[in-house]
Short mmCIF file of C-alpha atoms and ligand atoms in Angstrom, two decimals:
data_model
loop_
_atom_site.label_atom_id
_atom_site.label_comp_id
_atom_site.label_asym_id
_atom_site.label_seq_id
_atom_site.Cartn_x
_atom_site.Cartn_y
_atom_site.Cartn_z
CA MET A 1 10.59 16.45 -17.58
CA ARG A 2 8.43 18.22 -15.27
CA ARG A 3 5.43 16.75 -14.16
CA ARG A 4 2.07 18.94 -15.48
CA MET A 5 1.61 20.64 -11.76
CA LEU A 6 -2.10 20.04 -10.83
CA VAL A 7 -4.24 21.93 -7.52
CA VAL A 8 -6.95 20.04 -5.96
CA GLY A 9 -9.02 22.71 -3.57
CA ASN A 10 -10.91 20.64 -0.81
CA TRP A 11 -13.99 22.03 0.46
CA LYS A 12 -14.70 18.98 2.81
CA MET A 13 -17.81 20.19 4.55
CA HIS A 14 -18.02 23.80 4.38
CA GLY A 15 -20.38 26.55 2.45
CA SER A 16 -23.49 26.84 1.03
CA ILE A 17 -25.41 27.14 -2.43
CA ALA A 18 -24.54 31.67 -2.59
CA PHE A 19 -20.61 31.23 -0.99
CA ALA A 20 -20.22 28.12 -3.62
CA VAL A 21 -20.93 29.66 -7.21
CA ASP A 22 -19.47 33.01 -6.30
CA LEU A 23 -16.53 31.31 -5.20
CA ALA A 24 -16.47 28.56 -8.27
CA LYS A 25 -17.05 31.71 -10.26
CA THR A 26 -13.74 33.38 -8.99
CA VAL A 27 -11.49 30.26 -9.31
CA VAL A 28 -13.01 30.06 -13.34
CA ASP A 29 -12.58 34.24 -14.12
CA ALA A 30 -8.94 33.58 -12.87
CA SER A 31 -8.45 30.76 -14.25
CA CYS A 32 -6.96 31.86 -17.99
CA ASN A 33 -4.08 32.37 -16.12
CA PHE A 34 -2.99 28.84 -15.16
CA ALA A 35 -2.50 27.89 -18.64
CA SER A 36 0.19 25.38 -17.81
CA MET A 37 -1.08 23.68 -15.09
CA ASP A 38 -4.07 21.68 -13.63
CA ILE A 39 -6.58 22.96 -10.94
CA ALA A 40 -9.56 20.98 -9.90
CA ILE A 41 -12.58 21.97 -6.51
CA CYS A 42 -13.38 19.77 -4.80
CA PRO A 43 -17.26 20.97 -2.88
CA PRO A 44 -19.70 18.74 -0.98
CA HIS A 45 -21.84 16.29 -3.35
CA VAL A 46 -24.40 18.46 -2.98
CA LEU A 47 -23.10 20.95 -4.49
CA LEU A 48 -21.14 19.77 -6.90
CA GLY A 49 -24.52 20.78 -9.30
CA VAL A 50 -24.07 24.14 -8.83
CA VAL A 51 -20.56 24.31 -8.93
CA GLY A 52 -20.44 21.71 -11.77
CA THR A 53 -23.20 24.74 -13.34
CA GLN A 54 -20.06 27.75 -13.48
CA LEU A 55 -17.26 25.36 -14.11
CA GLY A 56 -18.95 24.73 -17.27
CA GLY A 57 -16.67 25.21 -20.64
CA SER A 58 -13.77 26.47 -18.41
CA GLU A 59 -10.67 24.89 -17.57
CA VAL A 60 -11.00 24.24 -14.16
CA ALA A 61 -12.01 20.32 -12.92
CA LEU A 62 -14.59 19.29 -10.87
CA GLY A 63 -14.08 17.11 -8.45
CA ALA A 64 -15.86 15.02 -5.33
CA GLN A 65 -14.52 14.64 -1.70
CA THR A 66 -15.01 10.25 -1.40
CA VAL A 67 -17.26 7.79 -3.21
CA SER A 68 -19.01 4.91 -2.20
CA GLU A 69 -17.14 1.39 -2.93
CA PHE A 70 -20.12 0.11 -4.35
CA ALA A 71 -22.31 0.35 -7.91
CA GLU A 72 -25.32 0.65 -7.16
CA GLY A 73 -28.37 -0.12 -4.38
CA ALA A 74 -29.48 -0.98 -1.04
CA TYR A 75 -26.55 1.67 0.37
CA THR A 76 -28.46 4.98 2.41
CA GLY A 77 -26.50 8.13 2.05
CA GLU A 78 -24.40 7.23 -0.89
CA THR A 79 -22.76 8.36 -3.56
CA ALA A 80 -21.87 5.80 -6.97
CA ALA A 81 -19.00 6.57 -9.08
CA SER A 82 -22.08 7.18 -11.79
CA MET A 83 -24.01 8.89 -10.66
CA LEU A 84 -20.66 11.96 -9.35
CA ALA A 85 -19.67 10.66 -13.60
CA GLU A 86 -23.04 12.62 -14.97
CA LEU A 87 -22.59 15.30 -12.30
CA GLY A 88 -19.34 15.71 -14.72
CA CYS A 89 -16.61 14.82 -12.22
CA LYS A 90 -13.31 14.15 -13.20
CA PHE A 91 -11.23 13.40 -10.27
CA VAL A 92 -12.61 11.84 -6.53
CA ILE A 93 -10.39 11.97 -2.73
CA VAL A 94 -10.12 8.60 -1.95
CA GLY A 95 -8.85 7.58 1.56
CA HIS A 96 -8.26 11.04 2.82
CA SER A 97 -7.48 10.71 6.36
CA GLU A 98 -11.02 12.29 7.78
CA ARG A 99 -12.24 9.77 5.93
CA ARG A 100 -9.61 6.93 7.04
CA HIS A 101 -10.04 7.59 10.35
CA LEU A 102 -13.09 9.67 11.43
CA PHE A 103 -15.35 7.16 9.05
CA GLY A 104 -13.04 4.08 9.57
CA GLU A 105 -12.07 3.65 5.45
CA THR A 106 -9.70 0.73 5.98
CA ASN A 107 -6.89 0.08 3.09
CA ASP A 108 -8.30 -1.73 1.33
CA ILE A 109 -11.79 0.19 1.23
CA VAL A 110 -10.47 2.85 -0.35
CA ALA A 111 -8.45 0.57 -3.27
CA ALA A 112 -12.45 -0.68 -4.26
CA LYS A 113 -13.51 3.03 -4.68
CA ALA A 114 -10.50 3.96 -6.03
CA ALA A 115 -11.19 1.79 -8.54
CA MET A 116 -14.90 2.45 -9.02
CA ALA A 117 -13.82 6.69 -8.96
CA LEU A 118 -11.89 4.65 -12.40
CA ALA A 119 -14.20 2.39 -14.05
CA ALA A 120 -16.63 5.33 -14.38
CA GLY A 121 -13.71 7.49 -16.26
CA MET A 122 -12.91 10.30 -13.17
CA THR A 123 -8.87 9.93 -11.92
CA PRO A 124 -9.15 8.95 -7.85
CA ILE A 125 -6.56 10.95 -6.23
CA ILE A 126 -5.43 8.53 -3.22
CA CYS A 127 -4.50 10.28 -0.32
CA VAL A 128 -1.59 8.99 2.40
CA GLY A 129 0.17 9.84 5.49
CA GLU A 130 1.51 8.76 9.09
CA ARG A 131 -0.28 9.91 12.54
CA LEU A 132 2.14 12.23 14.92
CA GLU A 133 2.27 8.57 15.96
CA ASP A 134 3.91 7.13 13.38
CA ARG A 135 6.58 10.27 12.73
CA LYS A 136 7.79 10.56 15.70
CA ASN A 137 7.59 6.68 16.31
CA GLY A 138 9.39 6.59 12.82
CA THR A 139 7.67 4.49 11.00
CA THR A 140 6.00 6.64 8.36
CA ARG A 141 7.45 5.15 5.76
CA THR A 142 5.66 1.01 6.92
CA VAL A 143 2.12 3.01 7.57
CA ILE A 144 2.63 4.95 3.56
CA GLY A 145 3.92 1.39 2.34
CA GLU A 146 1.40 -0.85 3.74
CA GLN A 147 -1.22 2.46 2.18
CA LEU A 148 0.10 1.90 -1.49
CA ARG A 149 0.41 -2.20 -1.29
CA PRO A 150 -4.11 -2.74 -2.78
CA PHE A 151 -1.53 -0.60 -4.64
CA MET A 152 1.68 -2.89 -5.85
CA GLU A 153 -0.13 -5.45 -7.80
CA PRO A 154 -3.21 -6.03 -9.74
CA PRO A 155 -6.01 -4.47 -10.73
CA GLY A 156 -4.67 -1.91 -7.66
CA ILE A 157 -0.88 -1.42 -9.85
CA ASP A 158 -3.74 -0.37 -12.99
CA THR A 159 -5.44 2.00 -11.18
CA LEU A 160 -2.47 3.53 -9.89
CA ARG A 161 -1.71 4.35 -13.77
CA GLN A 162 -4.07 6.31 -14.31
CA ALA A 163 -4.52 8.30 -10.96
CA VAL A 164 -3.17 10.97 -8.34
CA ILE A 165 -1.61 10.14 -5.34
CA ALA A 166 -1.84 13.37 -2.08
CA TYR A 167 0.69 12.15 0.66
CA GLU A 168 -1.16 14.36 3.70
CA PRO A 169 0.80 14.29 7.08
CA VAL A 170 -1.89 13.77 9.06
CA TRP A 171 -0.26 16.05 11.85
CA ALA A 172 -0.02 18.79 9.18
CA ILE A 173 -3.64 18.53 8.76
CA GLY A 174 -5.35 21.64 9.32
CA THR A 175 -3.25 22.54 12.55
CA GLY A 176 -1.45 25.18 11.09
CA GLU A 177 1.74 22.36 10.69
CA THR A 178 3.54 21.67 7.53
CA ALA A 179 6.17 19.97 6.44
CA THR A 180 9.12 20.99 5.71
CA PRO A 181 10.25 21.13 2.18
CA LYS A 182 12.75 18.01 2.78
CA GLU A 183 10.36 16.95 4.63
CA ALA A 184 7.13 16.35 2.25
CA GLN A 185 10.54 15.82 -0.26
CA ASP A 186 12.00 13.04 0.94
CA VAL A 187 7.98 11.14 1.34
CA HIS A 188 7.53 11.85 -2.15
CA ASN A 189 10.87 10.38 -2.66
CA PHE A 190 10.26 7.21 -1.29
CA ILE A 191 6.62 6.88 -2.62
CA ARG A 192 7.93 7.71 -6.14
CA SER A 193 10.90 5.11 -5.41
CA SER A 194 8.75 2.76 -3.85
CA ILE A 195 6.49 2.03 -6.92
CA ALA A 196 9.14 3.01 -9.57
CA VAL A 197 10.68 -1.01 -7.62
CA VAL A 198 7.39 -2.63 -8.88
CA ASP A 199 6.19 -0.53 -12.41
CA LYS A 200 9.13 2.64 -13.95
CA SER A 201 6.77 3.87 -16.07
CA ILE A 202 4.03 4.83 -13.38
CA SER A 203 6.67 6.22 -10.82
CA ASP A 204 7.82 8.60 -13.81
CA THR A 205 4.04 9.85 -14.54
CA ILE A 206 2.30 9.68 -11.58
CA ARG A 207 1.25 12.96 -9.89
CA ILE A 208 2.23 13.62 -6.32
CA LEU A 209 0.61 16.32 -4.36
CA TYR A 210 1.84 17.45 -1.28
CA GLY A 211 -1.56 18.48 1.55
CA GLY A 212 -1.36 19.90 4.53
CA SER A 213 -1.38 23.67 5.46
CA VAL A 214 -0.62 24.87 2.64
CA LYS A 215 -1.00 28.49 2.31
CA PRO A 216 0.61 31.24 -0.54
CA ASP A 217 3.57 31.42 1.75
CA ASN A 218 4.84 28.16 2.32
CA ALA A 219 3.87 26.64 -1.50
CA PRO A 220 6.12 28.16 -3.46
CA ASP A 221 9.30 26.52 -1.15
CA LEU A 222 6.95 23.13 -1.66
CA PHE A 223 6.89 23.54 -5.43
CA ARG A 224 10.33 23.35 -6.61
CA MET A 225 11.30 20.29 -4.73
CA THR A 226 11.43 17.78 -7.56
CA ASP A 227 8.79 15.66 -7.17
CA ILE A 228 6.14 18.08 -5.20
CA ASP A 229 3.51 17.87 -8.41
CA GLY A 230 0.98 20.25 -6.89
CA SER A 231 -1.03 20.29 -3.85
CA LEU A 232 -4.01 18.73 -2.47
CA VAL A 233 -5.16 22.30 -0.61
CA GLY A 234 -7.53 22.51 2.27
CA GLY A 235 -8.42 25.51 4.45
CA ALA A 236 -6.86 27.80 1.77
CA SER A 237 -9.17 26.91 -0.25
CA LEU A 238 -11.48 27.81 0.67
CA LYS A 239 -10.21 31.54 0.69
CA ALA A 240 -10.56 32.40 -3.40
CA ASP A 241 -7.64 35.10 -3.03
CA ASP A 242 -5.38 32.70 -1.42
CA PHE A 243 -6.19 29.22 -3.60
CA LEU A 244 -5.41 31.85 -6.48
CA LEU A 245 -1.72 32.98 -5.14
CA ILE A 246 -1.00 28.72 -5.02
CA CYS A 247 -1.88 27.73 -8.57
CA GLY A 248 0.40 31.10 -9.54
CA SER A 249 2.67 29.62 -6.63
CA THR A 250 3.37 26.32 -9.07
CA GLN A 251 4.20 28.24 -12.78
CA PRO A 252 7.77 29.09 -12.52
CA ASN A 253 9.53 31.99 -12.20
C1 LIG B 1 -6.81 18.80 3.03
O1 LIG B 1 -7.69 18.71 4.02
O2 LIG B 1 -6.33 17.61 2.15
C2 LIG B 1 -5.96 18.98 3.44
C3 LIG B 1 -4.65 19.34 3.03
O3 LIG B 1 -6.28 21.14 4.79
P1 LIG B 1 -4.99 21.79 4.77
O4 LIG B 1 -5.01 22.72 4.17
O5 LIG B 1 -6.59 22.67 5.44
O6 LIG B 1 -4.48 20.71 6.11
#
C-alpha cells in the first residue's frame, strides 16, 4: 500500500514577518484541496510564532529547520526542542546538508538532535545525501550508509521508528540540477532495503522524501516512484503557486 505523501517546505533563511504571514495564509487557504496528503512548512526560527498563528487549526503543520542537541542551558543562540514544541512545531529538520557542511554537524550530532526532537513530541526529518564527488567516486551508498548508521541500532532505531527521512543529493540542492526519478528511486530503495535488514516494519512504513531542486515540472515523475513518499522543497516553497502545484502532484491522477 502507498504510504501517505508528505511535502515539506524549507524556507531556509528567507522572508520577513509580512512575507511569512502572506505565504502561510495562502498555503492554508489552499490546503483543503489536499486532504489525502500531509503538508508542513518550516520557516526560520524567529518566524515560527507568526507562522504558527496563521496555521492554527489548519491541517498544515509547522516545522523547524534545526534544533539544539542539548536540552537547555548556557548555549547562546541555540533553540531547545521543548521551545519548538511549545510553539506548536510538529516536525524538525535535522542534518540538512547546509547544517552538516557549513556548520560541521556530524552524524552523531544529527542523531542527538533527532532524539531531542522526538523526546519533545516532534517528528524528526533526517536528511542524508551524497556530495558530487561521492557520486562521481561511486561512494554514494557508503556515504548514506554511514549517515544512517546511528539510526540502525539502539537507541537510534527507536528514533527512526517515528522519523521521516529526506534523501537530498547535495549536488541537487539549490542548483537547478535534479536527480532523475530513477537515480532518486535507486537511492530511496537502497535506504529502505538497508532499514529492512534491521527492522522490516520500519522500512515498510517510514516516509522517505526526495529533496533537490524539486519544481512543479519534475515533481509528478518523482512522485510516481514507489519509494518516494513526498518531498522536502527549498527554493520552490517560497513561491506559493509552485509549492501548491508540487503538493497537488502527490494526488493520484
Ligand atoms: C533543501 O534545501 O532542502 C532543498 C531541497 O532545496 P532546493 O529545493 O532549493 O534544491
